[in-house]
Short mmCIF file of C-alpha atoms in Angstrom, two decimals:
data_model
loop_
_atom_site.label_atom_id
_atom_site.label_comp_id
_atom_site.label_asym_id
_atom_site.label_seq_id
_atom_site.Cartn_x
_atom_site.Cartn_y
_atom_site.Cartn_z
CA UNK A 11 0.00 0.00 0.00
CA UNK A 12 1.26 3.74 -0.85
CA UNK A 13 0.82 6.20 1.41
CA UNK A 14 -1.30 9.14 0.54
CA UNK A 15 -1.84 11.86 3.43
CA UNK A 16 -4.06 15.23 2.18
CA UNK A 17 -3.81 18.84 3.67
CA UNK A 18 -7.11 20.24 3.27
CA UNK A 19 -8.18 23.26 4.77
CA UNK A 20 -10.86 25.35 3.98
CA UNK A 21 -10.05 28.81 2.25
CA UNK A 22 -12.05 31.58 4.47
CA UNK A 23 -8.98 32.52 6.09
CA UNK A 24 -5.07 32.74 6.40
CA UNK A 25 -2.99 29.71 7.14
CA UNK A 26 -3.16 29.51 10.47
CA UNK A 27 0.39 27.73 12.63
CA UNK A 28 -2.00 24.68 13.80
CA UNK A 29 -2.94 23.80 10.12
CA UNK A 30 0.41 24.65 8.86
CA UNK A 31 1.49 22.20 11.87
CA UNK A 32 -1.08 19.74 10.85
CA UNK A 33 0.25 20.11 7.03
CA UNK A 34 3.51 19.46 7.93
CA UNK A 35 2.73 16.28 9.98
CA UNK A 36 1.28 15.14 6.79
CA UNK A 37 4.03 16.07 4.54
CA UNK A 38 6.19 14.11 7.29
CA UNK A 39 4.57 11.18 7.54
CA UNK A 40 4.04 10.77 3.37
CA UNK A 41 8.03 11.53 3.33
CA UNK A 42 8.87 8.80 5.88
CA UNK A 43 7.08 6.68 4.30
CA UNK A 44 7.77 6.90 0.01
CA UNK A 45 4.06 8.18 -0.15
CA UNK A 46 2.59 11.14 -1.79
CA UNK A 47 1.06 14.72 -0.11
CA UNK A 48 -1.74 15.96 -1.44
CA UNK A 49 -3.57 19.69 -1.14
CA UNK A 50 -6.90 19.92 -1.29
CA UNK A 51 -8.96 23.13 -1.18
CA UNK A 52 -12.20 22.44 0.73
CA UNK A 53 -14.07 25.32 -0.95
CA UNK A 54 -17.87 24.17 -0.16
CA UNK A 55 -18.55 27.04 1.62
CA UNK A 56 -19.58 29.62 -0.93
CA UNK A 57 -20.19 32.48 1.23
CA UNK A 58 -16.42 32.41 3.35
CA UNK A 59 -14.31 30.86 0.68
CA UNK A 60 -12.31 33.65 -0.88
CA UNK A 61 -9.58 33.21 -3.49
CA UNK A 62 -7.55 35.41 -1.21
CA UNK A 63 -7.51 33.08 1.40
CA UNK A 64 -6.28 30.49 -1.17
CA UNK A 65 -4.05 32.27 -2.20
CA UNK A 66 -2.86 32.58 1.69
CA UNK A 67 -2.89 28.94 1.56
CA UNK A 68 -0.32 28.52 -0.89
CA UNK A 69 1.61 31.80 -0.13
CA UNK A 70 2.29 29.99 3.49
CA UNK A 71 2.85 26.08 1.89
CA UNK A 72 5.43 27.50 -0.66
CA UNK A 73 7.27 29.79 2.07
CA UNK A 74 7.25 26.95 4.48
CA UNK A 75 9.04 25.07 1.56
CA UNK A 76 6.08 22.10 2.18
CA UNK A 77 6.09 20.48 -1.19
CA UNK A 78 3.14 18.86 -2.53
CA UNK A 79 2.81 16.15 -4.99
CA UNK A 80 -0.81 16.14 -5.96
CA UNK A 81 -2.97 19.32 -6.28
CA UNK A 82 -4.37 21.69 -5.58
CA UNK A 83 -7.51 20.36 -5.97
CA UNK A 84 -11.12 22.25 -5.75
CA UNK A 85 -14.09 20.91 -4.23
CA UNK A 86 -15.93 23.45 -5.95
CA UNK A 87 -14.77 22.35 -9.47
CA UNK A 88 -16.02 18.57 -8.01
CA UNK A 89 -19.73 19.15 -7.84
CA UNK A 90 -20.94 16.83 -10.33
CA UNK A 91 -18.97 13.85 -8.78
CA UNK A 92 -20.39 14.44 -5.42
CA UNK A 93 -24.06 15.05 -6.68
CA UNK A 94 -23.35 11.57 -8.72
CA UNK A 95 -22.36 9.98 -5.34
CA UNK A 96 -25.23 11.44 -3.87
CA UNK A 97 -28.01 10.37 -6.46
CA UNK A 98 -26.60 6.82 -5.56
CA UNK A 99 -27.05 7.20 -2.29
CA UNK A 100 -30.84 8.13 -3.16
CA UNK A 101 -31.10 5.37 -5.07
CA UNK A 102 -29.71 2.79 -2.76
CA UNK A 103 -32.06 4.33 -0.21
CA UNK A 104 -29.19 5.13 2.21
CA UNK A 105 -30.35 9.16 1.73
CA UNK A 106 -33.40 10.85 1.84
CA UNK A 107 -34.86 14.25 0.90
CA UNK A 108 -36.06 16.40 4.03
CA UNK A 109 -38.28 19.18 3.65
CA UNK A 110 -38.82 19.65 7.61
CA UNK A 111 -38.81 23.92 8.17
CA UNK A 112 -36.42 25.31 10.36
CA UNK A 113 -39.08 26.61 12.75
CA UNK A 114 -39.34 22.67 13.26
CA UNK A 115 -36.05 21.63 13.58
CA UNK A 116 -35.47 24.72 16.19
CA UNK A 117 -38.46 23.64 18.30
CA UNK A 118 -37.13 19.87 18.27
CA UNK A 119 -33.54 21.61 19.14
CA UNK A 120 -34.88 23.44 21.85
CA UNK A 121 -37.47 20.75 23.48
CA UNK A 122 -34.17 18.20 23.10
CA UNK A 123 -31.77 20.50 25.45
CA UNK A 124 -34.64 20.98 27.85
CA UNK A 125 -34.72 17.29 28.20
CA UNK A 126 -30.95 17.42 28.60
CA UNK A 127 -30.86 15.37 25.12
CA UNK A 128 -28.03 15.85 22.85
CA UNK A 129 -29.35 17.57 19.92
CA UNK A 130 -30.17 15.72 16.81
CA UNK A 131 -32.71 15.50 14.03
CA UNK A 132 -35.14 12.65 14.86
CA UNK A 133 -36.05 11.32 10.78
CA UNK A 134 -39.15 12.72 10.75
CA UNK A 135 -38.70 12.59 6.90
CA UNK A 136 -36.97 9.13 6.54
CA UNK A 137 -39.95 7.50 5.11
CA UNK A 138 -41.46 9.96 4.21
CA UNK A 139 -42.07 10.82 0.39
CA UNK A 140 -40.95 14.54 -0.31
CA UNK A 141 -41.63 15.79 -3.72
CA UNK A 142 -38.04 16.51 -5.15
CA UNK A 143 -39.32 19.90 -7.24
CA UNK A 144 -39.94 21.47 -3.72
CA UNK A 145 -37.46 23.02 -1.34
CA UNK A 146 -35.09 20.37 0.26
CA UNK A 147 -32.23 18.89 1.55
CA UNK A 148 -30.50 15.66 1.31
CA UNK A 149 -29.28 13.44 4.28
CA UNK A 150 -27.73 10.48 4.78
CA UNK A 151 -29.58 7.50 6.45
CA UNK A 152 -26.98 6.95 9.07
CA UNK A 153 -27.77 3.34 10.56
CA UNK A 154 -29.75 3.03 13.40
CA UNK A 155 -27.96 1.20 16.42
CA UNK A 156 -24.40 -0.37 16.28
CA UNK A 157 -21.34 1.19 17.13
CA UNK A 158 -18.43 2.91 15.13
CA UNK A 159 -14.85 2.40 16.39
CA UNK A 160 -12.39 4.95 15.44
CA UNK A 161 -8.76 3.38 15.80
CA UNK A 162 -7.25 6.52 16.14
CA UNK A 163 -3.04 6.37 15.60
CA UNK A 164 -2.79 9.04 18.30
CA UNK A 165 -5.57 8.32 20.75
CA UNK A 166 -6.24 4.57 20.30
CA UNK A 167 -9.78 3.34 20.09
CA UNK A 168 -12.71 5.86 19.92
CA UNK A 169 -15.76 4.09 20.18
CA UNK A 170 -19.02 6.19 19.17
CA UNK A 171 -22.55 4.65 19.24
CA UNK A 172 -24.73 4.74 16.11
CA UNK A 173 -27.36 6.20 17.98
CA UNK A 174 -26.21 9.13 19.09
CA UNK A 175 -25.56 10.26 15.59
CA UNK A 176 -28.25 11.96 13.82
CA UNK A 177 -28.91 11.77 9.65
CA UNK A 178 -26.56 14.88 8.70
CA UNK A 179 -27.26 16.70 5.64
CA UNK A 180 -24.93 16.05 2.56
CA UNK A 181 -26.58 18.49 0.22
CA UNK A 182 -28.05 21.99 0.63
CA UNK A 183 -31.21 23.02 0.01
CA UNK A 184 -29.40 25.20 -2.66
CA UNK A 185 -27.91 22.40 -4.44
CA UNK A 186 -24.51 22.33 -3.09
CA UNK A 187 -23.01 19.40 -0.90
CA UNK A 188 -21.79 19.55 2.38
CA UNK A 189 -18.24 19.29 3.81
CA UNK A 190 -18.90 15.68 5.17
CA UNK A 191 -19.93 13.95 1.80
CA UNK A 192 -17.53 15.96 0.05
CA UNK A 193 -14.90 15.12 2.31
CA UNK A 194 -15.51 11.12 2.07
CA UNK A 195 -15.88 11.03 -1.52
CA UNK A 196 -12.62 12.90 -2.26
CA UNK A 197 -10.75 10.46 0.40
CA UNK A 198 -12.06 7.95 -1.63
CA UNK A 199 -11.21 9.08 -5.00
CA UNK A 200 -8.12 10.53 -4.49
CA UNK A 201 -7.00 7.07 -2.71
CA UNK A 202 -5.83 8.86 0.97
CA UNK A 203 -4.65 6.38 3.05
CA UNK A 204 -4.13 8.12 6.25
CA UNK A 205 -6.10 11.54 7.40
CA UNK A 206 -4.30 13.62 9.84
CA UNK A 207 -6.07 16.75 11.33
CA UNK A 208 -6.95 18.71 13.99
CA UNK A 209 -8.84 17.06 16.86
CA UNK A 210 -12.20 19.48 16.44
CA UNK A 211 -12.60 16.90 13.79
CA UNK A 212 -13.11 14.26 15.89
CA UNK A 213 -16.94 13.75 15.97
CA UNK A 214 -17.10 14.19 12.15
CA UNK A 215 -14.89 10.83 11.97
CA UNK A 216 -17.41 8.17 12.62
CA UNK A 217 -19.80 9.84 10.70
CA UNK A 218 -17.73 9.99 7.81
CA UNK A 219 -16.81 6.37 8.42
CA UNK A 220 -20.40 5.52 7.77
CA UNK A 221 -20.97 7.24 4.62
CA UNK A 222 -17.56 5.85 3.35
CA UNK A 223 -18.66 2.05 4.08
CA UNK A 224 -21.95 3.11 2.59
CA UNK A 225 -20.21 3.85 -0.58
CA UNK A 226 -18.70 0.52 -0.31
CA UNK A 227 -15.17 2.15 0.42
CA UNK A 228 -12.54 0.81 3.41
CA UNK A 229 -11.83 4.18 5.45
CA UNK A 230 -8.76 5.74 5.75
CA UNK A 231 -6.30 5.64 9.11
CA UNK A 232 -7.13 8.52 10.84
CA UNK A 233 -4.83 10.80 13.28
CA UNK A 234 -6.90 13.42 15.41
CA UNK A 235 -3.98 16.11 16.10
CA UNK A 236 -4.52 17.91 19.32
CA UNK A 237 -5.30 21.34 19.70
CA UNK A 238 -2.04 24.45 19.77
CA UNK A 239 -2.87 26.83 23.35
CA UNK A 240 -1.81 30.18 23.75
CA UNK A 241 0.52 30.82 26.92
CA UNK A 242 -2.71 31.22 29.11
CA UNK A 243 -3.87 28.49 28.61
CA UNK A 244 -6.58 28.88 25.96
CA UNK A 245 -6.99 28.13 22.42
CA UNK A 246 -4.33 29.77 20.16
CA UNK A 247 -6.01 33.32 18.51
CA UNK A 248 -5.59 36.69 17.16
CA UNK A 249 -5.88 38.15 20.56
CA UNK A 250 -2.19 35.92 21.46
CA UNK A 251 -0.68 37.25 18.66
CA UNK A 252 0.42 36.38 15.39
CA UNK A 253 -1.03 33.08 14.40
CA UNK A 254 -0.55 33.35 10.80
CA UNK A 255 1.96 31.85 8.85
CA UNK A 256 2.46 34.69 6.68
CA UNK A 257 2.95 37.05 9.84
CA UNK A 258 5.27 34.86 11.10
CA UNK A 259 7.83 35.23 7.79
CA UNK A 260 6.42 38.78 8.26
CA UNK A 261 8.26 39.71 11.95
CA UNK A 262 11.23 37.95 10.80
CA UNK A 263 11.37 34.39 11.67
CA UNK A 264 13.09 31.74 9.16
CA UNK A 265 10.76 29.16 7.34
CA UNK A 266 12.94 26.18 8.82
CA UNK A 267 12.68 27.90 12.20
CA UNK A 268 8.93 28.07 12.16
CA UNK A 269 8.63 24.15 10.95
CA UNK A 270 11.04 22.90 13.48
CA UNK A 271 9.10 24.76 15.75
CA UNK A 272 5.90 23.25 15.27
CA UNK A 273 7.35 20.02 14.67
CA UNK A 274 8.05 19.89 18.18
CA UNK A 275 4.87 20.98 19.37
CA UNK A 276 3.33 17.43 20.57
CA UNK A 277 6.10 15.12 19.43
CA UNK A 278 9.44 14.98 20.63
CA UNK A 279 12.57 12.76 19.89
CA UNK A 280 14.59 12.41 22.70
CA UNK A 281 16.04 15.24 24.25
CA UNK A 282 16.85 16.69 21.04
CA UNK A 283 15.63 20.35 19.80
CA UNK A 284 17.06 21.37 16.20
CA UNK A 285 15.79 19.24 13.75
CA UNK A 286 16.53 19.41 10.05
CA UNK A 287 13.61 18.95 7.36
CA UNK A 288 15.74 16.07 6.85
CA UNK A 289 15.85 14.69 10.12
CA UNK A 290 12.24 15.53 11.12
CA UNK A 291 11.25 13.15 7.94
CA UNK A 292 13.88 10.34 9.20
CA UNK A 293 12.90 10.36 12.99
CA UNK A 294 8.91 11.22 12.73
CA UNK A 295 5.78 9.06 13.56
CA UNK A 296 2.65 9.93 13.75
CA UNK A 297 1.82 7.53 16.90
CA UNK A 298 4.53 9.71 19.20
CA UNK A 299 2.08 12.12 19.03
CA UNK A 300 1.11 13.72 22.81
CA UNK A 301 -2.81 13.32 22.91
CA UNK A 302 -2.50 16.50 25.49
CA UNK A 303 -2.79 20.01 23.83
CA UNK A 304 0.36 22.04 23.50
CA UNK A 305 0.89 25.49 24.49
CA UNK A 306 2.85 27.97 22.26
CA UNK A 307 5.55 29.47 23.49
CA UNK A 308 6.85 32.65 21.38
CA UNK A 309 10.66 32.49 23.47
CA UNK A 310 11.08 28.91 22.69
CA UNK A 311 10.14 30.14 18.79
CA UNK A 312 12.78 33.44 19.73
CA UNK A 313 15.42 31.24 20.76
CA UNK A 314 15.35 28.15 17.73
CA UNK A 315 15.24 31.26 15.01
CA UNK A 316 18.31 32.65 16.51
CA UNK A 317 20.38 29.55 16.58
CA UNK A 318 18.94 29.22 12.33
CA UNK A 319 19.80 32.49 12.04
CA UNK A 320 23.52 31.81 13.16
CA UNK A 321 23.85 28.37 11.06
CA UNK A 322 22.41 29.71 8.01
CA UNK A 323 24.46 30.57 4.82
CA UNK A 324 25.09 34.28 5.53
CA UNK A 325 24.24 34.97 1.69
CA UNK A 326 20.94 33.42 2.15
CA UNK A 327 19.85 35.31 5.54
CA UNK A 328 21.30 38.34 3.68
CA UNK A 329 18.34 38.16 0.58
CA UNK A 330 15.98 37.69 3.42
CA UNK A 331 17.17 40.35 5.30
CA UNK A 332 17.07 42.61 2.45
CA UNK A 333 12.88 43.41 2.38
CA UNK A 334 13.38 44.56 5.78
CA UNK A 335 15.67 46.63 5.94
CA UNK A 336 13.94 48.36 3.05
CA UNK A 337 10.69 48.57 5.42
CA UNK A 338 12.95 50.93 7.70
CA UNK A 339 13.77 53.16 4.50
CA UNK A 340 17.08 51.31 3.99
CA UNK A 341 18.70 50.55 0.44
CA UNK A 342 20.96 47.83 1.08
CA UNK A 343 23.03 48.84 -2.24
CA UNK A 344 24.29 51.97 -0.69
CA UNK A 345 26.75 50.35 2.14
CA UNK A 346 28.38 47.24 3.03
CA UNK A 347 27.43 44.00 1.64
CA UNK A 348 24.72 42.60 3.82
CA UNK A 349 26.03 39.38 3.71
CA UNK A 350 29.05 40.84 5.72
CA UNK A 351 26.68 42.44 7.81
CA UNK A 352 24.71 39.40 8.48
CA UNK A 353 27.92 37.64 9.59
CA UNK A 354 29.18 40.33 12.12
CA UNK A 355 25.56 40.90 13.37
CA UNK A 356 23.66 37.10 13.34
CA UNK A 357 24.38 36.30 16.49
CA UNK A 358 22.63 39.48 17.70
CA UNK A 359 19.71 39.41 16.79
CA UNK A 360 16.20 37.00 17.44
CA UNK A 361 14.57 37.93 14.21
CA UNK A 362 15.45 39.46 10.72
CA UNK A 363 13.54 42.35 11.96
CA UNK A 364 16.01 42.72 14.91
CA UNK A 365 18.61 42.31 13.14
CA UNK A 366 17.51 45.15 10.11
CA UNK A 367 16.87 47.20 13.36
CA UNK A 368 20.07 46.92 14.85
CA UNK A 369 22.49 46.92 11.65
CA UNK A 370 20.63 49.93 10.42
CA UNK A 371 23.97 52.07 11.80
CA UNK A 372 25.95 50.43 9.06
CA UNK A 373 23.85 52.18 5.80
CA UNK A 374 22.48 55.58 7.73
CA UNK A 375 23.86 57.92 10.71
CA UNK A 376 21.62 57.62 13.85
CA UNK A 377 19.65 60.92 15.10
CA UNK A 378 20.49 60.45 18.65
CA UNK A 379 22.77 58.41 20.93
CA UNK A 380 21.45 56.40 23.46
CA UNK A 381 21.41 58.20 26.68
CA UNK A 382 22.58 55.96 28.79
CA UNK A 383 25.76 54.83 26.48
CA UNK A 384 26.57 58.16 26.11
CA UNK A 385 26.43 59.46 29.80
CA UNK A 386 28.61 56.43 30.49
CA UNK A 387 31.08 56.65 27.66
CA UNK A 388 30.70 60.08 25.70
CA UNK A 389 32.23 61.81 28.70
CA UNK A 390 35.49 64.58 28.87
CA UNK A 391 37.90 62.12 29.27
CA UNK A 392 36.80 60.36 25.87
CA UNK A 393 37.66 63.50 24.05
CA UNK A 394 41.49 63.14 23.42
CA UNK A 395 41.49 59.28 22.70
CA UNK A 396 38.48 59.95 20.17
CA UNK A 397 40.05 63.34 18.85
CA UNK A 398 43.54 61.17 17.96
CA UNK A 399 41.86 58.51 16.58
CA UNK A 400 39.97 60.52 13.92
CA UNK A 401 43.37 61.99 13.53
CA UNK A 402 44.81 58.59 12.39
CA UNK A 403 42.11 57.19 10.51
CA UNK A 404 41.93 60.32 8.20
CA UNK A 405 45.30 59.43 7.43
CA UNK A 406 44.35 56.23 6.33
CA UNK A 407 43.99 55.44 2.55
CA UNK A 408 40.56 53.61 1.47
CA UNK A 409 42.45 50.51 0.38
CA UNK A 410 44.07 50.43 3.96
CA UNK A 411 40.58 50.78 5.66
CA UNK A 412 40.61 46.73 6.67
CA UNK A 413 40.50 45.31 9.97
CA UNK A 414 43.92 44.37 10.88
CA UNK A 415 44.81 47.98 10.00
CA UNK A 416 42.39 49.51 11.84
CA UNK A 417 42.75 47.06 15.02
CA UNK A 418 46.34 48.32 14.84
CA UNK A 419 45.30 51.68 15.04
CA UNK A 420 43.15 51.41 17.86
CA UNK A 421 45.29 50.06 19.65
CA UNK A 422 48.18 52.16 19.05
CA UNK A 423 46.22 55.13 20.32
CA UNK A 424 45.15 52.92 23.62
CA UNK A 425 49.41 52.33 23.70
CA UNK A 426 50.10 56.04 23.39
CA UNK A 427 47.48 57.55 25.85
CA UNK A 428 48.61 54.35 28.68
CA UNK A 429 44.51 53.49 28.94
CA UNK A 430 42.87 50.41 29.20
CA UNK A 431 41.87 49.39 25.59
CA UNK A 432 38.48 49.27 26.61
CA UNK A 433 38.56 53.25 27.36
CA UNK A 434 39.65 53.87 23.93
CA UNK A 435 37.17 51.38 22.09
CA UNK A 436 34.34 51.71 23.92
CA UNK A 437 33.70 55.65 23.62
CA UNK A 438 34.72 54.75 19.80
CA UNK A 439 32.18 52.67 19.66
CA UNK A 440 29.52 54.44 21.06
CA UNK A 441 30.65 57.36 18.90
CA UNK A 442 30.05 55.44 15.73
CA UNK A 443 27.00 53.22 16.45
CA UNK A 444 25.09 55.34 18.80
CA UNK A 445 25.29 52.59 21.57
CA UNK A 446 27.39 50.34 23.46
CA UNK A 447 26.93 47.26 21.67
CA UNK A 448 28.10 46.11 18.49
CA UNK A 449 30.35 43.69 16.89
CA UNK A 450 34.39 43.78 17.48
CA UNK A 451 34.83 47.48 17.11
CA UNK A 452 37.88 46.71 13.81
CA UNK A 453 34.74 44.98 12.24
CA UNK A 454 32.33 47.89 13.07
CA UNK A 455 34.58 50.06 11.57
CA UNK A 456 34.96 48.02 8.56
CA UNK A 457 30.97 48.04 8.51
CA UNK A 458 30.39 51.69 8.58
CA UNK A 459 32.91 53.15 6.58
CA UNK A 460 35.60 56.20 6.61
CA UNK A 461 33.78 58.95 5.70
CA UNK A 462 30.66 57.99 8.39
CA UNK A 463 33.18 56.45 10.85
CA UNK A 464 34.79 60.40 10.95
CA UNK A 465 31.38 62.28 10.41
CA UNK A 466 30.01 60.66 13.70
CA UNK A 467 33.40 61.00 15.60
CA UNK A 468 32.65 64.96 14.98
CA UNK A 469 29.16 64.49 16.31
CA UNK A 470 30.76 62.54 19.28
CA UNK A 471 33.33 65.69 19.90
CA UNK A 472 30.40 67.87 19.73
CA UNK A 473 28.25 65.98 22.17
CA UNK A 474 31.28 65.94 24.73
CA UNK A 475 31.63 69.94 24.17
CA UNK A 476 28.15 70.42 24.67
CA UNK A 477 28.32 68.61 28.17
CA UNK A 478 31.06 71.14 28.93
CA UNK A 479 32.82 69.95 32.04
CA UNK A 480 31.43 67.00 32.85
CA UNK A 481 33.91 64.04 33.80
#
């Protein structure tokens, strides 16, 4: 048997982290295994499906880098398959037509809770001969009494009682089928062996089992995944934060960062935290999935993109870096080469977006420096070391501008003046970036420049003057 896993989420929204976590347990599980992923677009819903959202869908499945062999497919351009299935179903008498009003079915909804009955339509039309040219709907004549067992690869068996399942609609009153029978018949045609998704799922799966044997079809394996909580304990939302993939690529995080991160959201492999795509596929199963929900937690998230950030090729951070440092107004052309910068700088920053912030200094002179680096540093006592060093570098030639030069200038000037190196290079520094950190200071140099290194040792000079005698 091949395995065939399916990602199929409905477009009426962005791709959210726990689908793109579910997707990715597909994708890992089809890998392991020589099978084949499939993405499906479960479209039924006319009103919410926009082709914005799909195109969310697969903005967020190419960034993630989650390949798919099969698809996209449409449920909306599979209408006349599913209406075929259904007419069968009609004539096999396993589906009825239903013309009960909703006034009805509220009154049976509401006389049900008040009985402290689970809510559930009671066939009032199941023998019943409805005239087809009339408003109606279609449902399935789920069977009577038995039970269904769901052998579930993360939560074992799941058994749910025929009974307590009502006769759901599969098509509209409008014509159009519903997710359920939709669902089943494309498992069915499209050959998926194994269904992985979220756990809300979970009392659609014996339903869905019953219209597939109805159809004379063996059901898939199915994998309820459990729910993603935010750090309060709740279900992951908006009001936690980002929770779209998009947004995520958006505030700087790494695609590789993102999947490793999810891929360790309810499964583990020993004690180990950075996983390649590579090793994910080699060490993943779907059955050492927790059945417990898992809470997302953004400094874990902070933390793994940092260490990617660090390993990466610096040339490839550096194009991703790019788009944001031109949403702070920076062109990347006009200074060093950011792949330089990304090298001095990686190990700095959490995000790309921290790291445009703080490397901004290298393309564009900062308005102010940071008060507390400059009480501290920017002081009287800075003003000869800072006043020879300009002195030196102006005598230095642009092809002599590299860091072993300029490390032996710095420290020549610490030599000559009998002070701490620190003393010299750490008003430098200050004078040049604005603020106490930074890489080595020859490598900051190298970074910035001449002409802005001895533009913003003036400003320095002038700052000290301005504090007058201060010490």
């Amino acid at each position: 048997m091949t395995v065939r896993t399916r990602f199929a989420p409905s477009p009426t929204g962005y791709l959210h982290v726990g689908g793109a976590r579910t997707a990715l347990f597909c994708y890992l599980y089809a890998r392991k295994h020589g099978g084949q992923f499939v993405l499906r677009i479960e479209d039924t819903d006319l009103e919410r499906s926009t082709a914005e959202s799909v195109n969310a869908i697969l903005e967020g499945m190419t960034w993630l880098g989650l390949d798919y062999d099969e698809g996209p497919f449409y449920q909306t351009h599979r209408f006349d398959r599913y209406n075929q299935v259904i007419e069968e179903l009609l004539d096999k008498g396993l589906a009825y037509r239903c013309d009960c009003p909703k006034e009805r079915l509220e009154k049976l909804r509401v006389d049900q809770m008040a009985r402290k009955q689970k809510p559930r339509y009671d066939g009032c039309c199941r023998h019943k001969q409805v005239d087809p040219n009339q408003p109606h709907v279609i449902r399935f004549k789920n069977p009577a009494d038995g039970v269904v067992i769901v052998d579930d690869l993360i939560r074992g068996r799941m058994p749910f009682a025929n009974e307590e399942l009502d006769d759901l609609i599969i098509r509209r009153s409008d014509g159009t089928p519903t997710y359920n029978l939709s669902v089943v018949v494309d498992d069915a045609d499209m050959e998926i062996t194994h269904v992985i998704r979220g756990d809300d799922h979970i009392n659609n799966t014996p339903r869905q089992i019953n219209i597939l044997r109805a159809l004379g079809f063996e059901p898939p394996r199915y994998a309820h995944v459990p729910m993603i909580l935010g750090d309060d304990g709740a279900r992951l939302s908006k009001r936690h934060g980002a929770v779209s993939v998009i947004s995520y690529r958006d505030m700087g995080y790494l695609p590789e960062a993102l999947l490793n991160y999810l891929v360790r959201l309810g499964w583990s492999h020993g004690d180990q935290e950075i996983f390649s795509i590579e090793q994910m596929i080699e060490a993943f199963d779907i059955s050492d999935v927790n059945k417990a929900a898992s809470s997302f937690n953004t400094s874990k998230l902070d933390w793994l993109n940092q260490q990617y950030l660090q390993q990466a090729e610096p040339s490839r951070v550096a194009r991703l870096l790019s788009p944001h440092m031109g949403r702070i107004d920076i062109d990347p052309s006009t200074g060093p080469d950011l792949a330089d910068v990304v090298k001095a700088q990686a190990a700095r920053a959490k995000t790309l977006v921290e790291l445009a912030e703080i490397s901004a200094f290298c393309y564009r002179d900062f308005e102010d420096f940071d008060e507390g680096s400059a009480k501290k540093h920017l002081r009287l006592v800075a003003r000869e070391p800072l006043e020879k060093l300009r002195a030196a570098f102006e005598l230095m030639a642009f092809e002599d501008w590299t860091p072993e030069q300029l490390k032996h200038v710095v420290e020549g000037v610490s030599e000559e003046l009998q002070l701490n190196l620190g003393k010299v290079a750490q008003p430098l520094r200050v004078a040049i970036v604005g603020r106490a950190a930074s890489p080595g200071i020859e490598e900051t140099l190298m970074l910035v420049g001449k002409e802005a290194t001895l533009r913003r040792i003036d400003k320095a000079l002038g700052y000290i003057a301005a504090r007058g005698g201060e010490a």
